[in-house]
């Protein structure tokens, strides 16, 4: 067996962690031939609960799990990490303004970016799931000047997967029949799920549906509001599906996307599609050999352009807010 890949997970004792760790240790992330060492970060008061999770990991006797380290110091936990899944974040509590939320998360993602910069392995890949994910990723990236910027991604794969499920239900197909789904923008209610380039069994999805009203008044809001719908139904936010999407994103980044398809990844903009450089926003991406490329040359109709611009404007506003707080340059 090969050398274990070191996978750091933050917020490891939380809801998403409780699903995510077991998927990673069972081989869902890196495949059946790659052993993993888990490096789990929590805040001090949650270390006791984390101990219980680690006991359960032990009790699964996962053949691929080569070890588990836990702690509350990112400088220790991120040591030698090849992959970092940043899940732990500060949720918005009642009465909290956006500025307070960004500041509270800056206090988490700034030191974590610096710790990754100082201690992670040279091939580190970072995926931020903790909300506000895009801007948290921007903060971590800005505080890790020695790590190539493109190694910082944020999660919009859950939105992508939600859109696949909705489109499959509408067209009487399965998710296996659908390719080229795209989420553009922020992982927030302004995100834009775009089916104008999607295909259902090789046929253009928008033409097949031929129902702009359904797209505007049902599909897009359903995907945008799905997180809130799950909280309303379950009394807690999506956890298993968020863990699954975190696995999907990182697995595809490491192992590659299938020929003829792409996935949605929030990555630092290189100016593609006229989107402001540097913000971390969702694009259609293909991956191969551990690197991703933003799909180029898609024609955007006026409707799509306006939706993308609105979500990007929100992200620019978030960037300005964290710049004003001194969290990013
Ligand atoms: P949770 O509250 O159950 O767990 C979060 C954990 O993070 C807690 O155990 C907490 O102690 C820990 N934590 C807080 N600060 C930390 C720090 N500085 N270092 C290490 N750990 C820290 O929350 P849950 O349900 O697991 O969600 C985690 C995050 O994921 C939330 O921000 C949530 O909004 C976000 N999320 C993102 C989705 C996406 O698609 N991008 C989807 C669903 C959730």
Coordinates of C-alpha atoms and ligand atoms in Angstrom, one line a residue:
X1 CA 0.0 0.0 0.0
X2 CA 1.1 3.6 -0.7
X3 CA 2.0 6.2 1.9
X4 CA -1.2 7.5 3.6
X5 CA -2.6 10.8 2.4
X6 CA -3.0 13.2 5.2
X7 CA -6.5 14.6 5.2
X8 CA -7.2 17.5 7.7
X9 CA -10.8 18.2 8.6
X10 CA -12.0 21.1 10.7
X11 CA -15.2 21.1 12.6
X12 CA -14.7 17.4 12.9
X13 CA -17.1 16.9 15.8
X14 CA -20.0 18.7 14.1
X15 CA -22.9 17.4 12.1
X16 CA -21.2 17.3 8.7
X17 CA -18.1 15.9 10.3
X18 CA -20.1 13.0 11.6
X19 CA -20.9 11.9 8.1
X20 CA -17.7 13.1 6.3
X21 CA -15.1 11.3 8.4
X22 CA -16.6 7.9 7.9
X23 CA -16.9 8.5 4.1
X24 CA -13.2 9.5 3.9
X25 CA -12.0 6.6 6.1
X26 CA -14.0 4.1 4.1
X27 CA -12.3 5.1 0.8
X28 CA -15.0 7.2 -0.8
X29 CA -12.7 10.2 -1.1
X30 CA -9.5 8.7 -2.6
X31 CA -10.5 5.3 -3.7
X32 CA -9.9 1.7 -2.4
X33 CA -6.1 1.7 -2.8
X34 CA -5.2 4.9 -0.9
X35 CA -4.8 4.8 2.8
X36 CA -5.6 8.0 4.7
X37 CA -4.5 9.6 7.9
X38 CA -7.2 11.8 9.4
X39 CA -6.0 15.0 11.2
X40 CA -9.0 16.5 13.0
X41 CA -9.3 20.0 14.3
X42 CA -11.9 21.2 16.8
X43 CA -12.3 24.0 19.3
X44 CA -11.2 23.1 22.8
X45 CA -14.7 22.6 24.3
X46 CA -15.6 20.1 21.4
X47 CA -12.5 17.9 21.9
X48 CA -14.4 15.6 24.3
X49 CA -17.1 15.0 21.7
X50 CA -14.5 14.5 19.1
X51 CA -13.0 11.8 21.2
X52 CA -16.3 9.9 21.0
X53 CA -16.3 10.2 17.2
X54 CA -12.7 8.9 17.1
X55 CA -13.8 5.9 19.2
X56 CA -16.5 5.2 16.6
X57 CA -13.9 5.5 13.8
X58 CA -11.8 2.9 15.6
X59 CA -14.8 0.7 16.0
X60 CA -15.4 0.7 12.2
X61 CA -12.0 -1.0 11.7
X62 CA -11.6 0.7 8.4
X63 CA -8.8 -1.1 6.5
X64 CA -7.7 2.2 4.8
X65 CA -7.6 4.3 8.0
X66 CA -3.9 4.6 8.8
X67 CA -4.3 6.8 11.9
X68 CA -6.2 9.7 13.5
X69 CA -4.7 12.8 15.1
X70 CA -6.8 15.3 16.9
X71 CA -6.3 18.7 18.4
X72 CA -7.3 22.3 18.8
X73 CA -4.2 24.0 17.3
X74 CA -4.2 24.4 13.5
X75 CA -0.5 24.7 13.5
X76 CA -0.2 21.1 14.7
X77 CA -3.2 19.6 13.0
X78 CA -2.4 20.9 9.6
X79 CA 1.2 19.7 9.7
X80 CA 2.0 17.8 6.5
X81 CA -1.6 17.9 5.3
X82 CA -2.1 17.1 1.7
X83 CA -5.8 17.8 1.7
X84 CA -7.7 20.2 4.0
X85 CA -11.5 20.2 4.3
X86 CA -12.4 23.3 6.2
X87 CA -15.9 22.6 7.5
X88 CA -15.9 24.3 11.0
X89 CA -17.3 27.9 10.8
X90 CA -19.2 30.3 12.9
X91 CA -22.9 30.2 12.0
X92 CA -25.0 33.4 11.8
X93 CA -26.9 33.8 15.1
X94 CA -30.0 35.8 15.8
X95 CA -29.4 39.6 15.4
X96 CA -25.9 39.1 13.9
X97 CA -25.1 41.6 11.1
X98 CA -23.3 40.5 8.0
X99 CA -20.2 42.4 9.1
X100 CA -20.2 40.6 12.5
X101 CA -20.5 37.2 10.7
X102 CA -17.6 38.0 8.4
X103 CA -15.5 39.2 11.3
X104 CA -16.2 36.1 13.4
X105 CA -15.3 33.8 10.5
X106 CA -12.2 35.9 9.7
X107 CA -11.1 35.0 13.2
X108 CA -11.3 31.4 12.2
X109 CA -10.1 31.4 8.6
X110 CA -7.3 33.9 8.9
X111 CA -5.2 31.8 11.4
X112 CA -6.2 28.6 9.5
X113 CA -4.9 30.1 6.3
X114 CA -1.6 31.1 8.0
X115 CA -1.3 27.7 9.6
X116 CA -1.8 25.9 6.2
X117 CA 0.8 28.3 4.7
X118 CA 3.3 27.4 7.4
X119 CA 2.7 23.7 7.9
X120 CA 0.8 22.0 5.1
X121 CA 2.5 19.8 2.5
X122 CA 3.6 21.3 -0.8
X123 CA 0.7 19.7 -2.7
X124 CA -2.0 20.9 -0.3
X125 CA -5.5 21.3 -1.7
X126 CA -8.0 23.2 0.4
X127 CA -11.8 23.0 0.1
X128 CA -13.9 25.3 2.3
X129 CA -17.4 24.0 3.2
X130 CA -18.0 26.3 6.2
X131 CA -20.2 29.3 5.4
X132 CA -20.0 31.9 4.1
X133 CA -17.9 29.4 2.1
X134 CA -16.7 31.5 -0.8
X135 CA -15.5 34.4 1.3
X136 CA -14.1 32.2 4.0
X137 CA -12.0 30.6 1.3
X138 CA -10.9 34.0 0.1
X139 CA -9.8 34.9 3.6
X140 CA -7.8 31.6 4.0
X141 CA -6.2 32.1 0.6
X142 CA -5.2 35.7 1.3
X143 CA -3.4 34.6 4.5
X144 CA -1.5 31.8 2.7
X145 CA 0.8 33.7 0.3
X146 CA 3.1 30.8 -0.3
X147 CA 0.3 28.4 -1.4
X148 CA -0.8 28.8 -5.1
X149 CA -4.1 30.7 -5.1
X150 CA -5.8 28.1 -7.2
X151 CA -5.5 25.5 -4.4
X152 CA -8.2 27.3 -2.4
X153 CA -11.7 26.2 -3.5
X154 CA -15.2 26.6 -1.9
X155 CA -18.1 24.2 -2.1
X156 CA -20.9 24.6 -4.5
X157 CA -21.1 20.9 -5.4
X158 CA -24.1 20.5 -3.1
X159 CA -26.0 23.1 -5.1
X160 CA -24.8 21.3 -8.3
X161 CA -26.1 17.9 -7.0
X162 CA -29.4 19.5 -5.9
X163 CA -29.8 20.9 -9.4
X164 CA -29.1 17.5 -11.0
X165 CA -31.8 15.9 -8.8
X166 CA -34.4 18.6 -9.6
X167 CA -33.7 18.4 -13.4
X168 CA -33.8 14.6 -13.3
X169 CA -37.2 14.7 -11.6
X170 CA -38.6 17.2 -14.1
X171 CA -37.4 15.3 -17.1
X172 CA -38.2 11.8 -15.9
X173 CA -34.6 10.9 -16.2
X174 CA -31.9 9.9 -13.7
X175 CA -28.9 11.9 -12.6
X176 CA -26.8 9.5 -14.7
X177 CA -28.5 10.9 -17.8
X178 CA -27.5 14.5 -17.1
X179 CA -24.2 16.2 -18.0
X180 CA -22.9 19.7 -18.0
X181 CA -24.8 21.2 -15.1
X182 CA -23.4 24.5 -13.9
X183 CA -23.7 26.5 -10.7
X184 CA -22.4 30.0 -11.1
X185 CA -21.6 32.5 -8.4
X186 CA -21.9 32.4 -4.6
X187 CA -23.0 29.5 -2.4
X188 CA -25.9 31.7 -1.3
X189 CA -29.5 32.4 -2.4
X190 CA -28.1 34.4 -5.3
X191 CA -26.3 31.4 -6.9
X192 CA -27.3 30.7 -10.5
X193 CA -28.1 27.1 -11.4
X194 CA -27.8 27.1 -15.3
X195 CA -29.3 24.4 -17.4
X196 CA -28.8 26.2 -20.8
X197 CA -25.7 24.1 -21.5
X198 CA -26.9 21.0 -19.6
X199 CA -27.7 17.8 -21.5
X200 CA -30.2 15.1 -20.8
X201 CA -29.3 12.0 -22.7
X202 CA -27.4 14.2 -25.1
X203 CA -30.3 16.6 -25.6
X204 CA -30.1 20.3 -24.6
X205 CA -31.9 20.5 -21.2
X206 CA -33.4 24.0 -21.7
X207 CA -34.8 23.0 -25.1
X208 CA -36.1 19.7 -23.8
X209 CA -37.9 21.4 -20.9
X210 CA -39.0 24.3 -23.1
X211 CA -40.5 26.1 -20.1
X212 CA -38.8 29.3 -19.1
X213 CA -41.4 29.9 -16.4
X214 CA -40.6 26.6 -14.7
X215 CA -36.9 27.5 -14.8
X216 CA -37.5 31.0 -13.3
X217 CA -40.2 30.3 -10.8
X218 CA -39.6 26.7 -9.8
X219 CA -36.2 25.3 -10.7
X220 CA -33.9 28.2 -9.8
X221 CA -35.7 29.1 -6.5
X222 CA -35.9 25.4 -5.4
X223 CA -32.2 25.0 -5.8
X224 CA -31.4 28.3 -4.2
X225 CA -33.7 27.7 -1.2
X226 CA -33.0 24.0 -0.8
X227 CA -30.9 24.5 2.3
X228 CA -33.7 26.5 4.0
X229 CA -36.3 23.8 3.0
X230 CA -34.1 21.1 4.6
X231 CA -33.8 23.1 7.8
X232 CA -37.6 23.6 7.8
X233 CA -38.2 19.9 7.4
X234 CA -35.4 18.3 9.4
X235 CA -35.0 21.0 12.1
X236 CA -31.3 21.0 11.3
X237 CA -29.2 22.0 8.3
X238 CA -28.2 19.6 5.6
X239 CA -25.3 17.4 6.8
X240 CA -25.1 14.1 5.0
X241 CA -25.6 15.7 1.6
X242 CA -23.1 18.4 2.5
X243 CA -20.6 15.8 3.5
X244 CA -21.3 13.9 0.3
X245 CA -20.8 17.0 -1.8
X246 CA -17.5 17.7 0.0
X247 CA -16.3 14.2 -0.9
X248 CA -17.5 14.6 -4.5
X249 CA -15.7 17.9 -5.0
X250 CA -12.4 16.8 -3.6
X251 CA -12.5 13.4 -5.1
X252 CA -13.1 14.9 -8.6
X253 CA -10.4 17.5 -8.1
X254 CA -7.9 14.7 -7.2
X255 CA -9.0 11.9 -9.4
X256 CA -10.6 13.8 -12.4
X257 CA -13.9 14.4 -14.1
X258 CA -15.3 12.1 -16.8
X259 CA -14.8 12.9 -20.5
X260 CA -17.6 15.0 -21.9
X261 CA -18.8 16.3 -18.5
X262 CA -17.9 19.0 -16.0
X263 CA -18.7 19.9 -12.4
X264 CA -19.3 23.1 -10.5
X265 CA -16.4 24.3 -8.3
X266 CA -16.0 27.7 -6.6
X267 CA -12.4 28.7 -7.5
X268 CA -10.5 31.9 -7.7
X269 CA -11.6 33.8 -10.8
X270 CA -9.0 34.3 -13.5
X271 CA -11.2 36.8 -15.2
X272 CA -13.0 34.1 -17.3
X273 CA -16.5 35.3 -18.4
X274 CA -15.6 38.8 -17.4
X275 CA -15.9 37.9 -13.7
X276 CA -13.7 40.0 -11.4
X277 CA -10.3 38.3 -10.8
X278 CA -9.5 36.9 -7.5
X279 CA -13.0 36.4 -6.0
X280 CA -13.8 32.8 -5.3
X281 CA -16.9 32.0 -7.4
X282 CA -18.5 29.0 -8.9
X283 CA -17.6 28.0 -12.5
X284 CA -18.0 24.9 -14.6
X285 CA -14.7 23.1 -14.3
X286 CA -13.1 20.0 -15.7
X287 CA -10.3 18.3 -13.7
X288 CA -7.4 16.0 -14.7
X289 CA -4.1 15.1 -13.0
X290 CA -5.0 16.9 -9.8
X291 CA -5.6 20.3 -11.5
X292 CA -8.8 21.9 -12.8
X293 CA -9.6 24.1 -15.7
X294 CA -12.5 26.5 -16.0
X295 CA -14.6 25.5 -19.0
X296 CA -14.2 28.2 -21.6
X297 CA -16.3 29.6 -24.5
X298 CA -19.8 29.0 -23.2
X299 CA -22.3 31.4 -24.7
X300 CA -24.3 33.2 -22.0
X301 CA -27.7 34.5 -22.9
X302 CA -29.0 37.7 -21.4
X303 CA -30.9 35.9 -18.6
X304 CA -27.9 34.0 -17.5
X305 CA -25.6 37.0 -17.7
X306 CA -27.8 39.0 -15.4
X307 CA -28.1 36.2 -12.9
X308 CA -24.3 35.6 -12.8
X309 CA -23.6 39.3 -12.5
X310 CA -26.0 39.6 -9.5
X311 CA -24.3 36.8 -7.6
X312 CA -20.8 38.1 -8.5
X313 CA -21.8 41.5 -7.3
X314 CA -22.7 40.0 -3.9
X315 CA -19.3 38.3 -3.7
X316 CA -17.6 41.6 -4.6
X317 CA -19.5 43.2 -1.8
X318 CA -18.3 40.4 0.6
X319 CA -14.8 40.9 -0.6
X320 CA -15.0 44.7 0.1
X321 CA -16.4 44.0 3.5
X322 CA -13.5 41.6 4.5
X323 CA -11.0 44.0 2.9
X324 CA -12.4 46.8 5.1
X325 CA -11.9 44.5 8.1
X326 CA -8.3 43.9 7.2
X327 CA -8.9 40.2 6.7
X328 CA -7.8 40.2 3.0
X329 CA -5.6 42.5 0.9
Ligands
LIG1 P1 -22.0 22.2 13.3 O1 -22.3 23.4 14.1 O2 -22.7 20.9 13.6 O3 -20.4 21.8 13.4 C1 -19.5 22.8 13.2 C2 -18.3 22.4 14.1 O4 -17.2 23.3 13.8 C3 -18.6 22.4 15.5 O5 -18.3 21.2 16.1 C4 -17.6 23.5 16.1 O6 -17.1 23.2 17.3 C5 -16.5 23.5 15.0 N1 -15.7 24.7 14.9 C6 -16.1 26.0 15.2 N2 -15.1 26.8 15.1 C7 -14.0 26.0 14.8 C8 -12.6 26.3 14.6 N3 -12.1 27.5 14.7 N4 -11.8 25.3 14.3 C9 -12.3 24.0 14.3 N5 -13.6 23.7 14.4 C10 -14.4 24.7 14.7 O7 -22.2 22.6 11.8 P2 -22.3 21.7 10.5 O8 -23.8 21.4 10.3 O9 -21.4 20.6 10.6 O10 -21.9 22.7 9.3 C11 -20.6 23.2 9.3 C12 -20.6 24.4 8.3 O11 -20.9 24.0 7.0 C13 -21.5 25.5 8.6 O12 -20.9 26.7 8.4 C14 -22.6 25.3 7.6 O13 -23.3 26.6 7.3 C15 -21.8 24.9 6.4 N6 -22.6 24.2 5.3 C16 -22.1 24.4 4.1 C17 -22.8 23.9 3.0 C18 -22.3 24.1 1.6 O14 -22.9 23.6 0.6 N7 -21.2 24.9 1.4 C19 -23.9 23.0 3.2 C20 -24.3 22.8 4.6 C21 -23.6 23.4 5.6

